[in-house]
mmCIF file of C-alpha atoms in Angstrom:
data_model
loop_
_atom_site.group_PDB
_atom_site.id
_atom_site.type_symbol
_atom_site.label_atom_id
_atom_site.label_comp_id
_atom_site.label_asym_id
_atom_site.label_seq_id
_atom_site.Cartn_x
_atom_site.Cartn_y
_atom_site.Cartn_z
ATOM 1 C CA UNK U 78 0.000 0.000 0.000
ATOM 2 C CA UNK U 79 1.303 3.475 -0.883
ATOM 3 C CA UNK U 80 2.170 6.256 1.532
ATOM 4 C CA UNK U 81 -1.066 7.846 2.791
ATOM 5 C CA UNK U 82 0.574 11.133 3.644
ATOM 6 C CA UNK U 83 -0.214 14.178 1.534
ATOM 7 C CA UNK U 84 2.379 15.459 -0.973
ATOM 8 C CA UNK U 85 2.825 18.603 1.121
ATOM 9 C CA UNK U 86 3.507 16.583 4.264
ATOM 10 C CA UNK U 87 6.075 14.434 2.455
ATOM 11 C CA UNK U 88 7.827 17.524 1.119
ATOM 12 C CA UNK U 89 7.902 19.069 4.590
ATOM 13 C CA UNK U 90 9.424 15.912 6.086
ATOM 14 C CA UNK U 91 12.130 15.779 3.405
ATOM 15 C CA UNK U 92 13.086 19.406 4.027
ATOM 16 C CA UNK U 93 13.457 18.975 7.775
ATOM 17 C CA UNK U 94 13.372 22.740 8.173
ATOM 18 C CA UNK U 95 11.100 25.689 7.599
ATOM 19 C CA UNK U 96 9.192 25.276 4.341
ATOM 20 C CA UNK U 97 10.087 27.802 1.676
ATOM 21 C CA UNK U 98 6.965 29.870 1.149
ATOM 22 C CA UNK U 99 6.191 31.530 -2.159
ATOM 23 C CA UNK U 100 3.013 32.963 -0.732
ATOM 24 C CA UNK U 101 2.947 36.763 -0.379
ATOM 25 C CA UNK U 102 3.998 37.861 3.072
ATOM 26 C CA UNK U 103 1.883 39.985 5.384
ATOM 27 C CA UNK U 104 1.483 43.667 4.626
ATOM 28 C CA UNK U 105 3.132 46.292 6.800
ATOM 29 C CA UNK U 106 -0.329 47.248 8.088
ATOM 30 C CA UNK U 107 -1.058 43.656 9.133
ATOM 31 C CA UNK U 108 2.259 43.402 10.969
ATOM 32 C CA UNK U 109 1.615 46.653 12.822
ATOM 33 C CA UNK U 110 -1.879 45.480 13.741
ATOM 34 C CA UNK U 111 -0.326 42.370 15.270
ATOM 35 C CA UNK U 112 2.206 44.435 17.243
ATOM 36 C CA UNK U 113 -0.431 46.814 18.629
ATOM 37 C CA UNK U 114 -3.444 44.478 19.059
ATOM 38 C CA UNK U 115 -1.585 41.268 19.893
ATOM 39 C CA UNK U 116 -3.273 39.131 17.271
ATOM 40 C CA UNK U 117 -3.897 38.816 13.544
ATOM 41 C CA UNK U 118 -6.770 37.020 11.831
ATOM 42 C CA UNK U 119 -5.750 35.117 8.691
ATOM 43 C CA UNK U 120 -8.732 34.199 6.519
ATOM 44 C CA UNK U 121 -8.510 31.126 4.286
ATOM 45 C CA UNK U 122 -5.301 30.130 6.043
ATOM 46 C CA UNK U 123 -5.997 26.523 5.088
ATOM 47 C CA UNK U 124 -8.612 25.091 2.684
ATOM 48 C CA UNK U 125 -12.195 24.538 3.812
ATOM 49 C CA UNK U 126 -12.250 21.023 2.356
ATOM 50 C CA UNK U 127 -9.199 20.181 4.471
ATOM 51 C CA UNK U 128 -10.991 21.600 7.536
ATOM 52 C CA UNK U 129 -14.013 19.411 6.742
ATOM 53 C CA UNK U 130 -11.875 16.272 6.445
ATOM 54 C CA UNK U 131 -10.011 17.026 9.671
ATOM 55 C CA UNK U 132 -13.289 17.693 11.469
ATOM 56 C CA UNK U 133 -14.517 14.214 10.597
ATOM 57 C CA UNK U 134 -11.388 12.806 12.235
ATOM 58 C CA UNK U 135 -12.084 14.898 15.329
ATOM 59 C CA UNK U 136 -15.666 13.646 15.568
ATOM 60 C CA UNK U 137 -14.285 10.112 15.694
ATOM 61 C CA UNK U 138 -11.580 11.019 18.221
ATOM 62 C CA UNK U 139 -14.181 12.673 20.449
ATOM 63 C CA UNK U 140 -16.352 9.537 20.462
ATOM 64 C CA UNK U 141 -19.382 11.547 19.353
ATOM 65 C CA UNK U 142 -21.576 11.438 16.247
ATOM 66 C CA UNK U 143 -22.374 14.500 14.191
ATOM 67 C CA UNK U 144 -25.871 13.223 13.404
ATOM 68 C CA UNK U 145 -26.649 12.098 16.974
ATOM 69 C CA UNK U 146 -26.906 15.034 19.428
ATOM 70 C CA UNK U 147 -27.689 12.501 22.134
ATOM 71 C CA UNK U 148 -23.942 11.716 22.104
ATOM 72 C CA UNK U 149 -23.063 15.334 22.915
ATOM 73 C CA UNK U 150 -23.129 14.720 26.639
ATOM 74 C CA UNK U 151 -20.329 17.052 27.806
ATOM 75 C CA UNK U 152 -19.883 20.800 27.302
ATOM 76 C CA UNK U 153 -16.272 20.315 26.240
ATOM 77 C CA UNK U 154 -14.206 17.358 25.052
ATOM 78 C CA UNK U 155 -10.432 17.803 24.980
ATOM 79 C CA UNK U 156 -8.239 15.928 22.537
ATOM 80 C CA UNK U 157 -4.451 16.076 22.634
ATOM 81 C CA UNK U 158 -1.925 16.510 19.855
ATOM 82 C CA UNK U 159 -2.664 14.622 16.623
ATOM 83 C CA UNK U 160 0.287 13.921 14.279
ATOM 84 C CA UNK U 161 -1.959 12.994 11.324
ATOM 85 C CA UNK U 162 -0.468 14.378 8.062
ATOM 86 C CA UNK U 163 -3.713 16.218 7.297
ATOM 87 C CA UNK U 164 -3.384 18.308 10.450
ATOM 88 C CA UNK U 165 0.285 18.856 9.682
ATOM 89 C CA UNK U 166 -0.700 20.122 6.258
ATOM 90 C CA UNK U 167 -3.258 22.525 7.740
ATOM 91 C CA UNK U 168 -0.601 23.951 10.070
ATOM 92 C CA UNK U 169 2.026 24.509 7.382
ATOM 93 C CA UNK U 170 0.260 26.008 4.377
ATOM 94 C CA UNK U 171 2.182 28.569 2.313
ATOM 95 C CA UNK U 172 -0.010 31.377 3.687
ATOM 96 C CA UNK U 173 0.746 30.403 7.276
ATOM 97 C CA UNK U 174 4.458 29.805 6.700
ATOM 98 C CA UNK U 175 4.706 33.288 5.194
ATOM 99 C CA UNK U 176 2.896 34.700 8.229
ATOM 100 C CA UNK U 177 5.182 32.826 10.635
ATOM 101 C CA UNK U 178 8.184 34.283 8.813
ATOM 102 C CA UNK U 179 6.713 37.779 9.009
ATOM 103 C CA UNK U 180 5.813 37.659 12.717
ATOM 104 C CA UNK U 181 8.542 35.454 14.208
ATOM 105 C CA UNK U 182 11.302 35.704 11.606
ATOM 106 C CA UNK U 183 12.624 33.403 8.862
ATOM 107 C CA UNK U 184 14.377 30.320 10.264
ATOM 108 C CA UNK U 185 13.321 31.309 13.803
ATOM 109 C CA UNK U 186 10.359 28.910 14.152
ATOM 110 C CA UNK U 187 9.826 25.162 14.046
ATOM 111 C CA UNK U 188 7.302 23.701 11.573
ATOM 112 C CA UNK U 189 4.391 21.967 13.252
ATOM 113 C CA UNK U 190 4.629 18.177 13.045
ATOM 114 C CA UNK U 191 1.193 17.813 14.617
ATOM 115 C CA UNK U 192 -1.751 19.923 15.668
ATOM 116 C CA UNK U 193 -3.594 20.289 18.954
ATOM 117 C CA UNK U 194 -4.725 20.375 21.588
ATOM 118 C CA UNK U 195 -8.374 20.489 20.521
ATOM 119 C CA UNK U 196 -11.027 21.795 22.929
ATOM 120 C CA UNK U 197 -14.249 20.750 21.178
ATOM 121 C CA UNK U 198 -17.203 22.679 22.619
ATOM 122 C CA UNK U 199 -20.764 21.406 22.468
ATOM 123 C CA UNK U 200 -24.031 23.319 22.960
ATOM 124 C CA UNK U 201 -24.847 22.916 26.629
ATOM 125 C CA UNK U 202 -26.489 24.758 29.544
ATOM 126 C CA UNK U 203 -23.751 23.408 31.826
ATOM 127 C CA UNK U 204 -20.707 25.390 32.925
ATOM 128 C CA UNK U 205 -17.635 23.863 31.212
ATOM 129 C CA UNK U 206 -15.504 25.006 34.156
ATOM 130 C CA UNK U 207 -12.649 26.427 32.077
ATOM 131 C CA UNK U 208 -13.773 29.924 31.119
ATOM 132 C CA UNK U 209 -11.392 32.123 33.106
ATOM 133 C CA UNK U 210 -9.095 34.735 31.602
ATOM 134 C CA UNK U 211 -5.543 33.447 31.170
ATOM 135 C CA UNK U 212 -2.463 33.205 28.994
ATOM 136 C CA UNK U 213 -0.889 29.925 27.924
ATOM 137 C CA UNK U 214 2.280 28.711 29.631
ATOM 138 C CA UNK U 215 5.570 28.490 27.781
ATOM 139 C CA UNK U 216 7.848 26.156 29.752
ATOM 140 C CA UNK U 217 8.037 23.786 32.689
ATOM 141 C CA UNK U 218 5.507 21.163 31.606
ATOM 142 C CA UNK U 219 7.979 18.325 31.030
ATOM 143 C CA UNK U 220 8.849 17.909 34.706
ATOM 144 C CA UNK U 221 5.867 19.544 36.410
ATOM 145 C CA UNK U 222 2.457 17.801 36.378
ATOM 146 C CA UNK U 223 0.633 20.759 37.957
ATOM 147 C CA UNK U 224 -0.107 23.155 35.074
ATOM 148 C CA UNK U 225 -0.584 26.038 37.533
ATOM 149 C CA UNK U 226 3.162 25.783 38.179
ATOM 150 C CA UNK U 227 4.072 26.034 34.498
ATOM 151 C CA UNK U 228 5.878 29.267 33.737
ATOM 152 C CA UNK U 229 6.134 32.227 31.388
ATOM 153 C CA UNK U 230 8.983 34.727 31.235
ATOM 154 C CA UNK U 231 9.404 38.094 29.569
ATOM 155 C CA UNK U 232 11.350 36.565 26.664
ATOM 156 C CA UNK U 233 8.519 34.050 26.079
ATOM 157 C CA UNK U 234 10.815 31.088 26.523
ATOM 158 C CA UNK U 235 9.465 28.094 24.622
ATOM 159 C CA UNK U 236 6.662 29.808 22.692
ATOM 160 C CA UNK U 237 6.737 32.086 19.648
ATOM 161 C CA UNK U 238 2.966 32.302 19.011
ATOM 162 C CA UNK U 239 -0.361 31.141 20.359
ATOM 163 C CA UNK U 240 -2.538 30.005 17.442
ATOM 164 C CA UNK U 241 -6.258 29.338 17.091
ATOM 165 C CA UNK U 242 -7.207 27.102 14.151
ATOM 166 C CA UNK U 243 -10.925 27.085 13.300
ATOM 167 C CA UNK U 244 -12.026 23.696 11.949
ATOM 168 C CA UNK U 245 -15.697 24.676 11.932
ATOM 169 C CA UNK U 246 -17.565 27.881 11.204
ATOM 170 C CA UNK U 247 -17.612 29.898 14.423
ATOM 171 C CA UNK U 248 -20.197 32.612 15.019
ATOM 172 C CA UNK U 249 -20.772 34.777 18.060
ATOM 173 C CA UNK U 250 -22.983 32.156 19.768
ATOM 174 C CA UNK U 251 -20.641 29.223 19.013
ATOM 175 C CA UNK U 252 -18.260 29.682 21.969
ATOM 176 C CA UNK U 253 -15.658 31.787 20.156
ATOM 177 C CA UNK U 254 -12.520 32.513 22.151
ATOM 178 C CA UNK U 255 -12.668 35.932 23.810
ATOM 179 C CA UNK U 256 -9.605 38.139 23.315
ATOM 180 C CA UNK U 257 -8.512 41.230 25.233
ATOM 181 C CA UNK U 258 -7.072 43.447 22.538
ATOM 182 C CA UNK U 259 -3.642 44.833 23.471
ATOM 183 C CA UNK U 260 -3.396 42.810 26.679
ATOM 184 C CA UNK U 261 -0.003 41.404 25.665
ATOM 185 C CA UNK U 262 1.504 44.741 26.717
ATOM 186 C CA UNK U 263 0.090 44.378 30.241
ATOM 187 C CA UNK U 264 1.493 40.870 30.643
ATOM 188 C CA UNK U 265 4.944 41.860 29.371
ATOM 189 C CA UNK U 266 5.118 44.550 32.043
ATOM 190 C CA UNK U 267 4.083 42.110 34.778
ATOM 191 C CA UNK U 268 6.694 39.599 33.711
ATOM 192 C CA UNK U 269 9.602 42.010 33.293
ATOM 193 C CA UNK U 270 10.661 42.295 36.982
ATOM 194 C CA UNK U 271 10.924 38.493 37.235
ATOM 195 C CA UNK U 272 13.606 38.103 34.610
ATOM 196 C CA UNK U 273 14.615 34.724 33.252
ATOM 197 C CA UNK U 274 12.664 32.725 35.842
ATOM 198 C CA UNK U 275 9.390 34.442 34.978
ATOM 199 C CA UNK U 276 6.158 33.672 36.798
ATOM 200 C CA UNK U 277 3.932 30.645 37.201
ATOM 201 C CA UNK U 278 0.442 30.550 35.775
ATOM 202 C CA UNK U 279 -0.871 30.612 39.358
ATOM 203 C CA UNK U 280 1.107 33.769 40.122
ATOM 204 C CA UNK U 281 -0.121 35.479 36.983
ATOM 205 C CA UNK U 282 -3.704 34.448 37.720
ATOM 206 C CA UNK U 283 -3.558 35.772 41.288
ATOM 207 C CA UNK U 284 -4.792 39.173 40.090
ATOM 208 C CA UNK U 285 -7.549 37.684 37.957
ATOM 209 C CA UNK U 286 -5.711 39.412 35.099
ATOM 210 C CA UNK U 287 -7.310 42.642 36.308
ATOM 211 C CA UNK U 288 -4.473 44.673 34.800
ATOM 212 C CA UNK U 289 -6.002 43.975 31.372
ATOM 213 C CA UNK U 290 -9.660 44.302 32.388
ATOM 214 C CA UNK U 291 -10.075 47.709 30.739
ATOM 215 C CA UNK U 292 -8.926 46.429 27.363
ATOM 216 C CA UNK U 293 -11.538 46.129 24.594
ATOM 217 C CA UNK U 294 -12.692 42.610 23.797
ATOM 218 C CA UNK U 295 -13.085 40.851 20.482
ATOM 219 C CA UNK U 296 -14.218 37.357 19.501
ATOM 220 C CA UNK U 297 -12.293 34.782 17.464
ATOM 221 C CA UNK U 298 -15.068 34.164 14.947
ATOM 222 C CA UNK U 299 -14.722 33.126 11.330
ATOM 223 C CA UNK U 300 -15.227 30.469 8.720
ATOM 224 C CA UNK U 301 -13.587 27.065 8.864
ATOM 225 C CA UNK U 302 -10.025 27.538 7.658
ATOM 226 C CA UNK U 303 -9.504 30.789 9.582
ATOM 227 C CA UNK U 304 -6.476 31.041 11.877
ATOM 228 C CA UNK U 305 -5.797 33.602 14.592
ATOM 229 C CA UNK U 306 -2.085 34.199 15.164
ATOM 230 C CA UNK U 307 -1.672 35.602 18.666
ATOM 231 C CA UNK U 308 1.177 37.062 20.678
ATOM 232 C CA UNK U 309 2.190 34.573 23.401
ATOM 233 C CA UNK U 310 1.180 37.063 26.110
ATOM 234 C CA UNK U 311 -2.335 37.744 24.788
ATOM 235 C CA UNK U 312 -4.990 37.376 27.512
ATOM 236 C CA UNK U 313 -7.906 35.271 26.310
ATOM 237 C CA UNK U 314 -10.756 33.151 27.596
ATOM 238 C CA UNK U 315 -13.048 30.324 26.607
ATOM 239 C CA UNK U 316 -16.803 30.675 27.034
ATOM 240 C CA UNK U 317 -19.837 28.381 27.187
ATOM 241 C CA UNK U 318 -21.420 27.254 23.926
ATOM 242 C CA UNK U 319 -24.893 28.738 23.541
ATOM 243 C CA UNK U 320 -25.321 28.003 19.852
ATOM 244 C CA UNK U 321 -26.536 24.914 18.020
ATOM 245 C CA UNK U 322 -23.539 23.432 16.194
ATOM 246 C CA UNK U 323 -20.411 22.130 17.993
ATOM 247 C CA UNK U 324 -17.257 24.213 17.669
ATOM 248 C CA UNK U 325 -14.009 22.592 16.537
ATOM 249 C CA UNK U 326 -10.786 24.450 17.256
ATOM 250 C CA UNK U 327 -7.090 23.704 17.732
ATOM 251 C CA UNK U 328 -4.925 25.843 19.997
ATOM 252 C CA UNK U 329 -1.292 24.891 19.323
ATOM 253 C CA UNK U 330 1.853 26.838 20.027
ATOM 254 C CA UNK U 331 4.346 27.804 17.375
ATOM 255 C CA UNK U 332 7.693 26.887 18.899
ATOM 256 C CA UNK U 333 10.804 29.034 18.448
ATOM 257 C CA UNK U 334 13.847 27.582 16.707
ATOM 258 C CA UNK U 335 16.069 30.080 18.524
ATOM 259 C CA UNK U 336 15.325 31.922 21.785
ATOM 260 C CA UNK U 337 13.425 35.187 21.528
ATOM 261 C CA UNK U 338 15.297 38.304 22.615
ATOM 262 C CA UNK U 339 13.038 41.359 23.048
ATOM 263 C CA UNK U 340 16.028 43.604 23.755
ATOM 264 C CA UNK U 341 18.128 42.549 20.771
ATOM 265 C CA UNK U 342 20.224 45.384 19.324
ATOM 266 C CA UNK U 343 21.043 43.938 15.901
ATOM 267 C CA UNK U 344 18.102 45.599 14.170
ATOM 268 C CA UNK U 345 16.415 42.272 13.439
ATOM 269 C CA UNK U 346 13.757 42.212 16.137
ATOM 270 C CA UNK U 347 10.686 40.282 15.053
ATOM 271 C CA UNK U 348 7.202 41.752 15.571
ATOM 272 C CA UNK U 349 6.740 39.368 18.520
ATOM 273 C CA UNK U 350 9.931 40.681 20.125
ATOM 274 C CA UNK U 351 9.189 44.273 19.163
ATOM 275 C CA UNK U 352 5.790 44.207 20.888
ATOM 276 C CA UNK U 353 7.441 43.133 24.147
ATOM 277 C CA UNK U 354 10.068 45.857 23.859
ATOM 278 C CA UNK U 355 7.416 48.507 23.207
ATOM 279 C CA UNK U 356 5.578 47.384 26.346
ATOM 280 C CA UNK U 357 8.722 47.681 28.450
ATOM 281 C CA UNK U 358 9.684 51.083 27.072
ATOM 282 C CA UNK U 359 6.269 52.746 27.286
ATOM 283 C CA UNK U 360 3.443 53.075 29.793
ATOM 284 C CA UNK U 361 -0.282 52.866 29.202
ATOM 285 C CA UNK U 362 0.020 51.480 25.666
#
């Protein structure tokens, strides 16, 4: 039997490095929006038919049936990383590789070999129990089972981007992720005094992320195939599903190939690094 992997996945494996993207890069306006807002929405980041195929795999992994709502018994089902070549293809399209280059820097990020985790949210009156404001941890998970002790530092050790991959159409009532626009500046300032060691998730959460509470909110809505590329420090939150159709989303990290350095002086600061530096050099951004 032949190799079931897609041609793109096979090419990526042979390269063993960042794919060479011939897709147009982001505009200067898009890059500046990312720096100031902390996120960028990329429409049609991967094909809808690929999203549909991947969603069928997720239905099976979740142990639920699309045509049997009686099987939707929990408000959220979490699935871990999936190394299926189709998910790898979705994560490494030319449009996304060009965006990774523009936001993190060429040769400074590691291509995704898998995708996940996947919080699949189902219509439910029940509280899913995971809807607090937070940021995602960057390091410490390999030797620390308590995720509240995982850490983040001002150089975003271990994480170049937070990403939200929409594998279903997501409207305002379909439990879209809530985003506090510009909140990455607030988190950078909180982290700065703690240097290389950074802070644990529990320490960051001790304020309820009140330092970003005045920031405007937006929702990560869009059609299947949309991807939100977010600064690692962006404050965001899940919410209950009050719609009718389950929401399928992946929330992987883009890992750095080389450590980030927000205070680099070589003139090659990436937009991710530049946003942190702006936060540290200004007040009330």
